[in-house]
Amino acid sequence: MSSYLEVKNIKKSYKVKDDHLKVINGLELKINRNEFVTIIGASGCGKSTLLKLIAGFIEPEEGQIDINNNKIKGASFERIMVFQEFDQLFPWRTILENVCFALKAKDLFGSKQKRKEVAKKYLKEVHLNNYLDYYPHQLSGGMKQRAALARSLVTKPSILLMDEPFGSLDSQTRQELQNLLLEIWYKEKNTVVFVTHDIKEAVILSDKIIVMDDQKGQIKEIIPNNLTRPRRPYENDFIELFQKLNQLI
Amino acid sequence: MKNNKIIERIIWILLLAIVWELVVLTGRFSTLILPSLRSILHSLYLSISRGDLLAQIYFSMSIIIQGIIISLIIAMVLVFLSLFSKVFTSLLETIIAIAHPLPGIALLPLVILWMGAGRKAILFIIIHSVLWPLVLNLKTGFQSIPEVYKLIGKNYELNKLQIMIKILTPASFPYFLAGMKIGWARAWRALISAEMLFGAANSIGGLGWFIFEKRSFFDLPGVFAGIIVIVIIGILIEDFVFQSIENHTIKKWGMST
């Protein structure tokens, strides 16, 4: 059986003063539909680059990425990225308008009225229904990320790419958002590829944990995560998996 | 402006006016050189009620607004083209480097020879004054946009024109506004100077001509009346028009350069 998302022998390097630094070197990866996958690794191991390649923001020098056996070309509505930066929302648009932007861009639901309705529904899911007409600068970091999540989900992308979206949040807010993301994922059934450097976060969220090797630009190990949900960090098997990952990195 | 700041301003202006009037009352200066405020205001009233001053204000403002709109369109086109072509960007940068530091008024003799001493010539000087600071600021604005906005534009499959209109333009609005302010200040100064030099050839002339004409007849109250109008228009535009645009845009959005 072939997988939903397949990364086939890709290579990508960056130019650093006259030298080509191989960030990703012959990487292979298979991800199933509706799977929640986290990618962890030391900083500079190429995990963000891998995510950008899957998003289609950059092109690999060799190899290809397939979805349903079709080679991807460039960025697309079917693979929406959520970034770490708080300013991924447009400051000149209200929260509601930011979400409507996505629907308008995809040209969904014809009328503005209908788009607003749909946007409101998603903003309610991320508990921002009382902040529709606020501008991003009036919101806290956690609220901004929730709004960004709503904007990413509203166009129903089959794959959600997340580049350390909770990396700049305090631990309590981060936990709230992790729970919210899982809640939504159970309902929406997106395939999620989630990059993080936080091992605990990886264990809480994912079905499969991919550990990147920071020297070779390849995958060091793929570890299935079959702990029963909801996962609690004080349980024994959680701690066991955590320590195993900690040694790998 | 805040209310108490406006009150402060008014109090200072009244105080300065009283000082002026007291100096005139001492009789140390001839009223030909230093007219009383009463005669200045009277002259202002007469010029307005006769309608010629209003016509000249209209003349000046219509040229400057036309110049700003044309500059805006040209600036957008130039910056848009520079998004596509590195060769064009390099050419544009060279032209800006040459044209930006060049005071518009220095081009006047040349412009008179090229297009005569009429409305077109003034318009040319205004466009020259506004265009370069605007292009420069828009370019800087576009370059300083967070990478993440462009990625979002790509992610939602917008084409270059859509990215420019929906993302780059609003995202660089603080820079745009700063460019407009510089452009306005330059254009306003250039306009008054050009009007004085060109006189009223083929037209009724503008505010600059109004002052110049009054001087020819040694009508100093008239000269001061013209200056007052220029000051008032300057304050209205800078403190009220630009301020209110800022309040409704970048202040509301929490954006600043």
Short mmCIF file of C-alpha atoms in Angstrom, two decimals:
data_model
loop_
_atom_site.label_atom_id
_atom_site.label_comp_id
_atom_site.label_asym_id
_atom_site.label_seq_id
_atom_site.Cartn_x
_atom_site.Cartn_y
_atom_site.Cartn_z
CA MET A 1 0.00 0.00 0.00
CA SER A 2 1.39 3.37 -0.89
CA SER A 3 1.24 6.19 1.62
CA TYR A 4 -0.65 9.45 1.33
CA LEU A 5 2.34 11.77 1.55
CA GLU A 6 5.65 10.48 0.28
CA VAL A 7 8.98 12.25 0.43
CA LYS A 8 11.27 10.53 -2.05
CA ASN A 9 15.03 10.89 -1.80
CA ILE A 10 15.10 14.68 -1.61
CA LYS A 11 18.22 16.79 -1.40
CA LYS A 12 18.40 20.44 -0.48
CA SER A 13 21.39 22.64 0.27
CA TYR A 14 21.91 26.27 1.14
CA LYS A 15 24.69 28.44 -0.07
CA VAL A 16 26.87 29.61 2.81
CA LYS A 17 29.76 31.76 1.47
CA ASP A 18 30.89 29.79 -1.66
CA ASP A 19 30.09 26.51 0.07
CA HIS A 20 27.00 24.39 -0.36
CA LEU A 21 25.75 23.25 2.98
CA LYS A 22 23.65 20.11 2.59
CA VAL A 23 20.72 20.53 4.92
CA ILE A 24 18.73 17.61 3.62
CA ASN A 25 20.53 14.77 1.93
CA GLY A 26 18.53 11.94 0.46
CA LEU A 27 15.65 12.01 2.89
CA GLU A 28 12.83 9.43 2.62
CA LEU A 29 9.56 9.67 4.51
CA LYS A 30 6.06 8.22 4.32
CA ILE A 31 3.04 9.65 6.06
CA ASN A 32 -0.45 8.15 6.07
CA ARG A 33 -3.70 9.97 5.67
CA ASN A 34 -5.09 11.48 8.90
CA GLU A 35 -1.86 10.75 10.67
CA PHE A 36 -0.44 13.19 13.19
CA VAL A 37 3.31 13.24 12.74
CA THR A 38 5.83 15.29 14.68
CA ILE A 39 9.35 15.99 13.51
CA ILE A 40 11.93 16.66 16.20
CA GLY A 41 15.64 17.30 16.14
CA ALA A 42 18.31 19.70 17.28
CA SER A 43 18.12 23.19 15.86
CA GLY A 44 19.72 23.37 12.44
CA CYS A 45 18.91 19.75 11.63
CA GLY A 46 16.74 20.80 8.68
CA LYS A 47 13.33 20.09 10.14
CA SER A 48 11.96 23.49 9.15
CA THR A 49 13.50 23.12 5.71
CA LEU A 50 11.75 19.78 5.29
CA LEU A 51 8.45 21.41 6.21
CA LYS A 52 9.03 24.25 3.72
CA LEU A 53 9.76 21.66 1.03
CA ILE A 54 6.50 19.84 1.77
CA ALA A 55 4.68 23.20 1.72
CA GLY A 56 6.20 23.87 -1.70
CA PHE A 57 7.72 27.19 -0.61
CA ILE A 58 11.08 25.91 -1.79
CA GLU A 59 12.06 23.24 -4.30
CA PRO A 60 14.37 20.32 -3.70
CA GLU A 61 17.48 19.97 -5.87
CA GLU A 62 16.83 16.27 -6.27
CA GLY A 63 13.98 13.93 -5.53
CA GLN A 64 10.31 14.70 -5.25
CA ILE A 65 7.37 14.85 -2.91
CA ASP A 66 4.17 13.02 -3.83
CA ILE A 67 0.67 13.33 -2.50
CA ASN A 68 -1.61 10.49 -3.58
CA ASN A 69 1.14 9.56 -6.04
CA ASN A 70 1.02 12.97 -7.67
CA LYS A 71 4.14 15.08 -7.57
CA ILE A 72 3.53 18.40 -5.82
CA LYS A 73 4.27 21.62 -7.63
CA GLY A 74 4.67 24.79 -5.59
CA ALA A 75 2.55 25.91 -2.67
CA SER A 76 -1.10 24.99 -2.50
CA PHE A 77 -4.35 25.30 -0.58
CA GLU A 78 -4.19 21.60 0.19
CA ARG A 79 -1.06 22.13 2.33
CA ILE A 80 -1.50 25.09 4.65
CA MET A 81 1.28 26.19 6.98
CA VAL A 82 0.93 27.58 10.48
CA PHE A 83 4.01 29.54 11.50
CA GLN A 84 5.67 30.25 14.80
CA GLU A 85 5.66 34.02 14.29
CA PHE A 86 2.86 35.91 16.00
CA ASP A 87 2.72 38.34 13.09
CA GLN A 88 1.45 35.72 10.68
CA LEU A 89 -1.91 37.46 11.03
CA PHE A 90 -2.29 40.60 8.94
CA PRO A 91 -2.32 43.54 11.36
CA TRP A 92 -4.53 45.64 9.08
CA ARG A 93 -7.34 43.10 9.20
CA THR A 94 -9.53 42.22 12.15
CA ILE A 95 -9.49 38.63 13.40
CA LEU A 96 -12.65 37.87 11.44
CA GLU A 97 -11.26 39.51 8.30
CA ASN A 98 -8.04 37.54 8.66
CA VAL A 99 -9.99 34.29 8.54
CA CYS A 100 -12.20 35.56 5.72
CA PHE A 101 -9.02 36.32 3.76
CA ALA A 102 -8.34 32.60 3.42
CA LEU A 103 -11.87 31.86 2.22
CA LYS A 104 -11.79 34.75 -0.23
CA ALA A 105 -8.41 33.68 -1.57
CA LYS A 106 -9.76 30.20 -2.25
CA ASP A 107 -12.90 31.80 -3.67
CA LEU A 108 -15.25 29.81 -1.47
CA PHE A 109 -18.88 30.40 -0.58
CA GLY A 110 -19.57 33.18 -3.12
CA SER A 111 -20.98 35.87 -0.88
CA LYS A 112 -19.17 37.84 1.78
CA GLN A 113 -22.00 37.16 4.19
CA LYS A 114 -21.63 33.40 3.86
CA ARG A 115 -17.85 33.62 4.22
CA LYS A 116 -18.26 35.57 7.45
CA GLU A 117 -20.61 32.92 8.79
CA VAL A 118 -18.16 30.12 8.09
CA ALA A 119 -15.25 32.12 9.50
CA LYS A 120 -17.23 32.81 12.67
CA LYS A 121 -17.91 29.11 13.10
CA TYR A 122 -14.19 28.33 13.03
CA LEU A 123 -13.32 31.23 15.31
CA LYS A 124 -15.84 29.81 17.76
CA GLU A 125 -14.03 26.48 17.64
CA VAL A 126 -10.84 28.20 18.77
CA HIS A 127 -12.79 30.15 21.42
CA LEU A 128 -12.32 33.56 19.84
CA ASN A 129 -15.98 34.33 19.17
CA ASN A 130 -15.81 37.36 21.48
CA TYR A 131 -12.86 38.86 19.63
CA LEU A 132 -14.06 38.90 16.04
CA ASP A 133 -13.60 42.63 15.52
CA TYR A 134 -10.32 42.95 17.39
CA TYR A 135 -7.12 43.70 15.55
CA PRO A 136 -4.23 41.26 16.06
CA HIS A 137 -2.14 43.73 18.07
CA GLN A 138 -4.90 43.81 20.68
CA LEU A 139 -4.61 40.07 21.34
CA SER A 140 -2.18 37.97 23.37
CA GLY A 141 0.29 35.61 21.72
CA GLY A 142 -1.86 32.56 22.44
CA MET A 143 -4.94 34.20 20.99
CA LYS A 144 -3.04 35.18 17.86
CA GLN A 145 -1.94 31.57 17.34
CA ARG A 146 -5.52 30.38 17.84
CA ALA A 147 -6.69 32.86 15.20
CA ALA A 148 -3.94 31.64 12.87
CA LEU A 149 -5.13 28.08 13.49
CA ALA A 150 -8.68 29.08 12.58
CA ARG A 151 -7.48 30.73 9.38
CA SER A 152 -5.53 27.62 8.45
CA LEU A 153 -8.43 25.26 9.10
CA VAL A 154 -11.19 27.25 7.48
CA THR A 155 -10.24 26.25 3.93
CA LYS A 156 -10.14 22.59 4.99
CA PRO A 157 -6.62 21.76 3.83
CA SER A 158 -5.96 18.03 3.66
CA ILE A 159 -2.53 18.59 5.18
CA LEU A 160 -1.74 20.98 7.99
CA LEU A 161 1.92 21.94 8.30
CA MET A 162 2.94 23.41 11.61
CA ASP A 163 6.33 25.01 12.18
CA GLU A 164 6.73 25.21 15.96
CA PRO A 165 3.45 27.12 16.22
CA PHE A 166 3.47 27.08 20.02
CA GLY A 167 7.21 27.66 20.37
CA SER A 168 6.90 31.25 21.58
CA LEU A 169 4.15 30.65 24.13
CA ASP A 170 4.38 30.17 27.88
CA SER A 171 3.93 26.59 29.02
CA GLN A 172 0.37 26.96 30.28
CA THR A 173 -0.88 28.58 27.09
CA ARG A 174 1.04 26.00 25.09
CA GLN A 175 -0.75 23.18 26.89
CA GLU A 176 -4.13 24.82 26.21
CA LEU A 177 -3.33 25.10 22.54
CA GLN A 178 -2.07 21.53 22.31
CA ASN A 179 -5.38 20.30 23.71
CA LEU A 180 -7.31 22.57 21.37
CA LEU A 181 -5.34 21.35 18.37
CA LEU A 182 -6.03 17.71 19.25
CA GLU A 183 -9.73 18.43 19.78
CA ILE A 184 -9.91 19.98 16.32
CA TRP A 185 -7.82 17.24 14.75
CA TYR A 186 -10.23 14.53 16.02
CA LYS A 187 -13.04 16.40 14.26
CA GLU A 188 -11.38 17.69 11.09
CA LYS A 189 -9.18 14.67 10.39
CA ASN A 190 -6.42 16.62 8.70
CA THR A 191 -3.06 15.02 8.16
CA VAL A 192 -0.74 17.00 10.41
CA VAL A 193 3.02 17.43 10.09
CA PHE A 194 4.19 19.25 13.18
CA VAL A 195 7.75 20.45 13.71
CA THR A 196 8.91 21.08 17.25
CA HIS A 197 12.03 20.94 19.39
CA ASP A 198 9.95 20.12 22.44
CA ILE A 199 10.00 16.35 23.08
CA LYS A 200 7.11 16.50 25.51
CA GLU A 201 4.99 18.26 22.93
CA ALA A 202 5.87 15.61 20.35
CA VAL A 203 4.83 12.80 22.68
CA ILE A 204 1.56 14.47 23.67
CA LEU A 205 0.45 15.18 20.13
CA SER A 206 1.58 12.63 17.61
CA ASP A 207 0.98 9.14 16.24
CA LYS A 208 4.49 8.98 14.91
CA ILE A 209 7.65 10.79 15.90
CA ILE A 210 10.37 11.42 13.37
CA VAL A 211 13.80 12.15 14.78
CA MET A 212 16.07 14.03 12.40
CA ASP A 213 19.81 13.59 12.33
CA ASP A 214 21.53 16.95 12.46
CA GLN A 215 24.74 15.71 10.84
CA LYS A 216 23.53 13.69 7.87
CA GLY A 217 20.44 15.61 6.80
CA GLN A 218 18.46 12.40 7.03
CA ILE A 219 16.02 10.73 9.37
CA LYS A 220 17.67 9.11 12.34
CA GLU A 221 14.71 7.11 13.52
CA ILE A 222 10.96 6.88 13.19
CA ILE A 223 9.24 6.03 16.41
CA PRO A 224 5.56 5.06 16.50
CA ASN A 225 3.71 6.57 19.40
CA ASN A 226 0.82 4.34 20.43
CA LEU A 227 0.22 5.70 23.91
CA THR A 228 -3.47 5.96 24.70
CA ARG A 229 -4.96 9.41 24.40
CA PRO A 230 -5.27 11.72 26.25
CA ARG A 231 -1.67 11.43 27.23
CA ARG A 232 -0.46 12.48 30.64
CA PRO A 233 3.18 13.42 31.16
CA TYR A 234 3.36 11.72 34.58
CA GLU A 235 2.42 8.24 33.38
CA ASN A 236 5.16 5.64 33.17
CA ASP A 237 5.03 4.82 29.47
CA PHE A 238 5.02 8.56 28.69
CA ILE A 239 8.20 9.02 30.70
CA GLU A 240 9.75 5.97 29.10
CA LEU A 241 9.11 7.25 25.57
CA PHE A 242 10.28 10.71 26.55
CA GLN A 243 13.59 9.35 27.79
CA LYS A 244 14.09 7.23 24.74
CA LEU A 245 13.65 10.29 22.53
CA ASN A 246 15.81 12.40 24.76
CA GLN A 247 18.70 10.00 24.26
CA LEU A 248 18.26 10.03 20.50
CA ILE A 249 18.56 13.78 20.14
CA MET B 1 -4.08 66.30 17.96
CA LYS B 2 -5.29 65.99 21.52
CA ASN B 3 -7.72 68.60 22.76
CA ASN B 4 -5.49 70.13 25.39
CA LYS B 5 -2.71 70.38 22.84
CA ILE B 6 -5.01 72.34 20.55
CA ILE B 7 -5.87 74.66 23.42
CA GLU B 8 -2.17 75.12 24.19
CA ARG B 9 -1.55 76.01 20.56
CA ILE B 10 -4.37 78.53 20.48
CA ILE B 11 -3.16 80.22 23.66
CA TRP B 12 0.36 80.58 22.25
CA ILE B 13 -0.92 81.94 18.95
CA LEU B 14 -3.08 84.50 20.76
CA LEU B 15 -0.11 85.55 22.91
CA LEU B 16 2.11 85.96 19.86
CA ALA B 17 -0.63 87.99 18.14
CA ILE B 18 -0.85 90.29 21.18
CA VAL B 19 2.93 90.78 21.15
CA TRP B 20 2.75 91.59 17.44
CA GLU B 21 -0.02 94.13 17.98
CA LEU B 22 1.90 95.72 20.91
CA VAL B 23 5.01 96.10 18.75
CA VAL B 24 2.95 97.76 16.02
CA LEU B 25 1.35 100.08 18.61
CA THR B 26 4.75 101.33 19.79
CA GLY B 27 5.04 102.98 16.37
CA ARG B 28 8.72 102.07 16.06
CA PHE B 29 8.17 100.50 12.64
CA SER B 30 6.32 102.00 9.71
CA THR B 31 2.96 100.29 9.15
CA LEU B 32 4.09 99.91 5.55
CA ILE B 33 6.72 97.44 6.76
CA LEU B 34 4.87 95.96 9.72
CA PRO B 35 1.11 96.22 9.25
CA SER B 36 -1.27 95.78 12.15
CA LEU B 37 -3.11 92.53 12.57
CA ARG B 38 -6.37 94.36 12.00
CA SER B 39 -5.28 95.49 8.56
CA ILE B 40 -3.97 92.01 7.75
CA LEU B 41 -7.24 90.37 8.75
CA HIS B 42 -9.18 93.04 6.88
CA SER B 43 -7.14 92.37 3.75
CA LEU B 44 -7.69 88.64 4.23
CA TYR B 45 -11.43 89.23 4.56
CA LEU B 46 -11.52 91.41 1.43
CA SER B 47 -9.54 88.90 -0.63
CA ILE B 48 -11.80 86.08 0.43
CA SER B 49 -15.02 88.00 -0.08
CA ARG B 50 -13.94 89.16 -3.53
CA GLY B 51 -13.38 85.49 -4.32
CA ASP B 52 -9.96 85.84 -5.92
CA LEU B 53 -8.12 84.29 -2.97
CA LEU B 54 -10.44 81.30 -2.93
CA ALA B 55 -9.94 80.86 -6.66
CA GLN B 56 -6.19 80.95 -6.15
CA ILE B 57 -6.34 78.47 -3.27
CA TYR B 58 -8.39 76.22 -5.52
CA PHE B 59 -5.84 76.62 -8.31
CA SER B 60 -2.91 75.70 -6.03
CA MET B 61 -4.68 72.80 -4.34
CA SER B 62 -5.99 71.34 -7.57
CA ILE B 63 -2.48 71.25 -9.10
CA ILE B 64 -0.95 69.72 -6.01
CA ILE B 65 -3.66 67.06 -5.68
CA GLN B 66 -3.39 66.23 -9.37
CA GLY B 67 0.39 66.01 -8.99
CA ILE B 68 0.14 63.72 -5.99
CA ILE B 69 -2.34 61.39 -7.68
CA ILE B 70 -0.20 61.13 -10.82
CA SER B 71 2.93 60.54 -8.70
CA LEU B 72 1.13 57.86 -6.75
CA ILE B 73 0.17 55.96 -9.89
CA ILE B 74 3.65 56.26 -11.40
CA ALA B 75 5.26 55.21 -8.10
CA MET B 76 3.06 52.11 -7.82
CA VAL B 77 3.84 51.10 -11.40
CA LEU B 78 7.59 51.62 -10.93
CA VAL B 79 7.69 49.67 -7.68
CA PHE B 80 5.53 46.92 -9.14
CA LEU B 81 7.84 46.58 -12.14
CA SER B 82 10.84 46.43 -9.84
CA LEU B 83 9.27 43.38 -8.18
CA PHE B 84 9.63 41.51 -11.45
CA SER B 85 12.93 42.61 -12.88
CA LYS B 86 16.33 42.93 -11.22
CA VAL B 87 17.61 44.94 -14.20
CA PHE B 88 14.77 47.41 -13.84
CA THR B 89 15.35 47.66 -10.08
CA SER B 90 18.97 48.54 -10.64
CA LEU B 91 18.00 51.18 -13.22
CA LEU B 92 15.34 52.58 -10.89
CA GLU B 93 17.79 52.78 -8.00
CA THR B 94 20.22 54.76 -10.14
CA ILE B 95 17.52 57.17 -11.26
CA ILE B 96 16.38 57.67 -7.66
CA ALA B 97 19.95 58.30 -6.58
CA ILE B 98 20.23 61.05 -9.19
CA ALA B 99 16.76 62.57 -8.96
CA HIS B 100 15.94 62.32 -5.27
CA PRO B 101 18.54 64.83 -3.97
CA LEU B 102 17.77 67.29 -6.79
CA PRO B 103 15.52 70.15 -5.58
CA GLY B 104 12.59 70.58 -7.94
CA ILE B 105 13.10 74.32 -8.11
CA ALA B 106 16.53 73.77 -9.67
CA LEU B 107 14.77 72.26 -12.68
CA LEU B 108 12.58 75.32 -13.21
CA PRO B 109 14.61 77.10 -15.90
CA LEU B 110 14.83 73.86 -17.83
CA VAL B 111 11.15 73.12 -17.42
CA ILE B 112 10.19 76.59 -18.61
CA LEU B 113 12.16 75.97 -21.80
CA TRP B 114 10.69 72.53 -22.27
CA MET B 115 7.03 73.12 -21.50
CA GLY B 116 6.53 76.84 -21.06
CA ALA B 117 5.56 78.71 -17.90
CA GLY B 118 2.14 77.27 -17.32
CA ARG B 119 0.23 74.77 -15.25
CA LYS B 120 2.06 71.88 -16.91
CA ALA B 121 5.42 73.17 -15.73
CA ILE B 122 4.24 73.47 -12.12
CA LEU B 123 2.74 70.02 -12.33
CA PHE B 124 6.05 68.66 -13.53
CA ILE B 125 7.90 70.20 -10.58
CA ILE B 126 5.33 68.79 -8.14
CA ILE B 127 5.53 65.30 -9.60
CA HIS B 128 9.30 65.46 -9.37
CA SER B 129 9.05 66.50 -5.72
CA VAL B 130 6.58 63.80 -4.71
CA LEU B 131 7.53 60.87 -6.88
CA TRP B 132 11.03 60.05 -5.65
CA PRO B 133 10.45 60.08 -1.89
CA LEU B 134 7.32 58.05 -2.52
CA VAL B 135 9.08 55.44 -4.67
CA LEU B 136 11.94 55.25 -2.19
CA ASN B 137 9.62 54.71 0.76
CA LEU B 138 7.41 52.21 -1.04
CA LYS B 139 10.48 50.23 -2.07
CA THR B 140 11.83 50.24 1.47
CA GLY B 141 8.39 49.30 2.72
CA PHE B 142 8.13 46.35 0.33
CA GLN B 143 11.60 45.17 1.27
CA SER B 144 10.96 45.28 4.99
CA ILE B 145 7.83 43.16 4.86
CA PRO B 146 8.12 40.03 7.04
CA GLU B 147 8.97 36.94 4.99
CA VAL B 148 6.00 35.16 6.53
CA TYR B 149 3.49 37.46 4.74
CA LYS B 150 4.93 36.50 1.36
CA LEU B 151 4.83 32.82 2.26
CA ILE B 152 1.19 33.17 3.27
CA GLY B 153 0.50 34.84 -0.07
CA LYS B 154 2.09 31.87 -1.84
CA ASN B 155 0.30 29.39 0.39
CA TYR B 156 -3.08 30.85 -0.54
CA GLU B 157 -2.12 30.71 -4.21
CA LEU B 158 -2.21 34.45 -4.87
CA ASN B 159 -0.51 35.72 -8.01
CA LYS B 160 2.04 38.54 -7.93
CA LEU B 161 -0.51 41.27 -8.58
CA GLN B 162 -2.81 39.97 -5.85
CA ILE B 163 0.11 39.68 -3.44
CA MET B 164 1.03 43.27 -4.23
CA ILE B 165 -2.50 44.60 -3.71
CA LYS B 166 -3.69 42.43 -0.84
CA ILE B 167 -0.50 42.00 1.16
CA LEU B 168 2.45 44.17 0.16
CA THR B 169 0.54 47.44 -0.14
CA PRO B 170 -1.25 47.35 3.22
CA ALA B 171 1.80 45.85 4.90
CA SER B 172 3.96 48.74 3.76
CA PHE B 173 1.35 51.38 4.55
CA PRO B 174 3.42 53.02 7.33
CA TYR B 175 6.23 53.57 4.82
CA PHE B 176 3.77 54.77 2.21
CA LEU B 177 2.37 57.33 4.63
CA ALA B 178 5.85 58.53 5.60
CA GLY B 179 6.65 58.93 1.89
CA MET B 180 3.43 60.86 1.33
CA LYS B 181 4.28 63.24 4.17
CA ILE B 182 7.71 63.98 2.76
CA GLY B 183 6.23 64.26 -0.73
CA TRP B 184 3.52 66.64 0.42
CA ALA B 185 5.98 68.89 2.27
CA ARG B 186 8.28 69.04 -0.74
CA ALA B 187 5.46 69.60 -3.22
CA TRP B 188 3.91 72.35 -1.14
CA ARG B 189 7.19 74.27 -0.94
CA ALA B 190 7.95 73.74 -4.62
CA LEU B 191 4.46 74.80 -5.61
CA ILE B 192 4.62 78.16 -3.83
CA SER B 193 8.08 78.93 -5.25
CA ALA B 194 7.13 77.90 -8.77
CA GLU B 195 3.96 79.96 -8.70
CA MET B 196 5.95 83.04 -7.70
CA LEU B 197 8.39 82.56 -10.54
CA PHE B 198 5.85 81.71 -13.20
CA GLY B 199 3.36 84.40 -12.32
CA ALA B 200 -0.07 84.04 -13.71
CA ALA B 201 0.83 83.04 -17.23
CA ASN B 202 -2.20 81.46 -18.90
CA SER B 203 -4.12 81.35 -15.61
CA ILE B 204 -5.16 83.21 -12.51
CA GLY B 205 -2.04 82.01 -10.69
CA GLY B 206 -1.97 80.35 -7.30
CA LEU B 207 -1.17 81.30 -3.72
CA GLY B 208 2.48 81.99 -4.49
CA TRP B 209 1.42 84.41 -7.18
CA PHE B 210 -1.09 85.99 -4.80
CA ILE B 211 1.72 86.94 -2.40
CA PHE B 212 4.04 88.03 -5.16
CA GLU B 213 1.40 90.24 -6.76
CA LYS B 214 0.60 91.92 -3.41
CA ARG B 215 4.27 92.66 -2.91
CA SER B 216 4.43 94.38 -6.30
CA PHE B 217 1.82 96.85 -5.08
CA PHE B 218 3.53 97.14 -1.69
CA ASP B 219 0.38 95.74 -0.12
CA LEU B 220 1.96 94.23 2.97
CA PRO B 221 -1.29 93.36 4.72
CA GLY B 222 -2.09 91.38 1.56
CA VAL B 223 1.30 89.64 1.67
CA PHE B 224 0.75 88.63 5.29
CA ALA B 225 -2.79 87.53 4.51
CA GLY B 226 -1.34 85.18 1.86
CA ILE B 227 1.23 83.86 4.30
CA ILE B 228 -1.47 83.18 6.89
CA VAL B 229 -3.46 81.18 4.37
CA ILE B 230 -0.37 79.13 3.47
CA VAL B 231 0.32 78.45 7.15
CA ILE B 232 -3.29 77.42 7.80
CA ILE B 233 -3.37 75.04 4.83
CA GLY B 234 -0.06 73.53 5.93
CA ILE B 235 -1.35 72.95 9.46
CA LEU B 236 -4.66 71.53 8.23
CA ILE B 237 -2.97 69.02 5.97
CA GLU B 238 -0.15 67.96 8.28
CA ASP B 239 -1.90 68.00 11.64
CA PHE B 240 -5.40 67.06 10.62
CA VAL B 241 -5.50 65.23 7.30
CA PHE B 242 -2.37 63.10 7.83
CA GLN B 243 -3.09 62.71 11.52
CA SER B 244 -6.57 61.43 10.90
CA ILE B 245 -5.38 59.06 8.18
CA GLU B 246 -2.82 57.72 10.68
CA ASN B 247 -5.42 57.32 13.40
CA HIS B 248 -7.70 55.37 11.10
CA THR B 249 -4.98 53.14 9.73
CA ILE B 250 -1.59 52.40 11.23
CA LYS B 251 -2.50 53.55 14.77
CA LYS B 252 -5.64 51.43 14.71
CA TRP B 253 -3.70 48.48 13.32
CA GLY B 254 -0.86 48.86 15.82
CA MET B 255 1.65 49.24 12.99
CA SER B 256 4.50 51.71 12.99
CA THR B 257 7.76 52.07 11.14
#
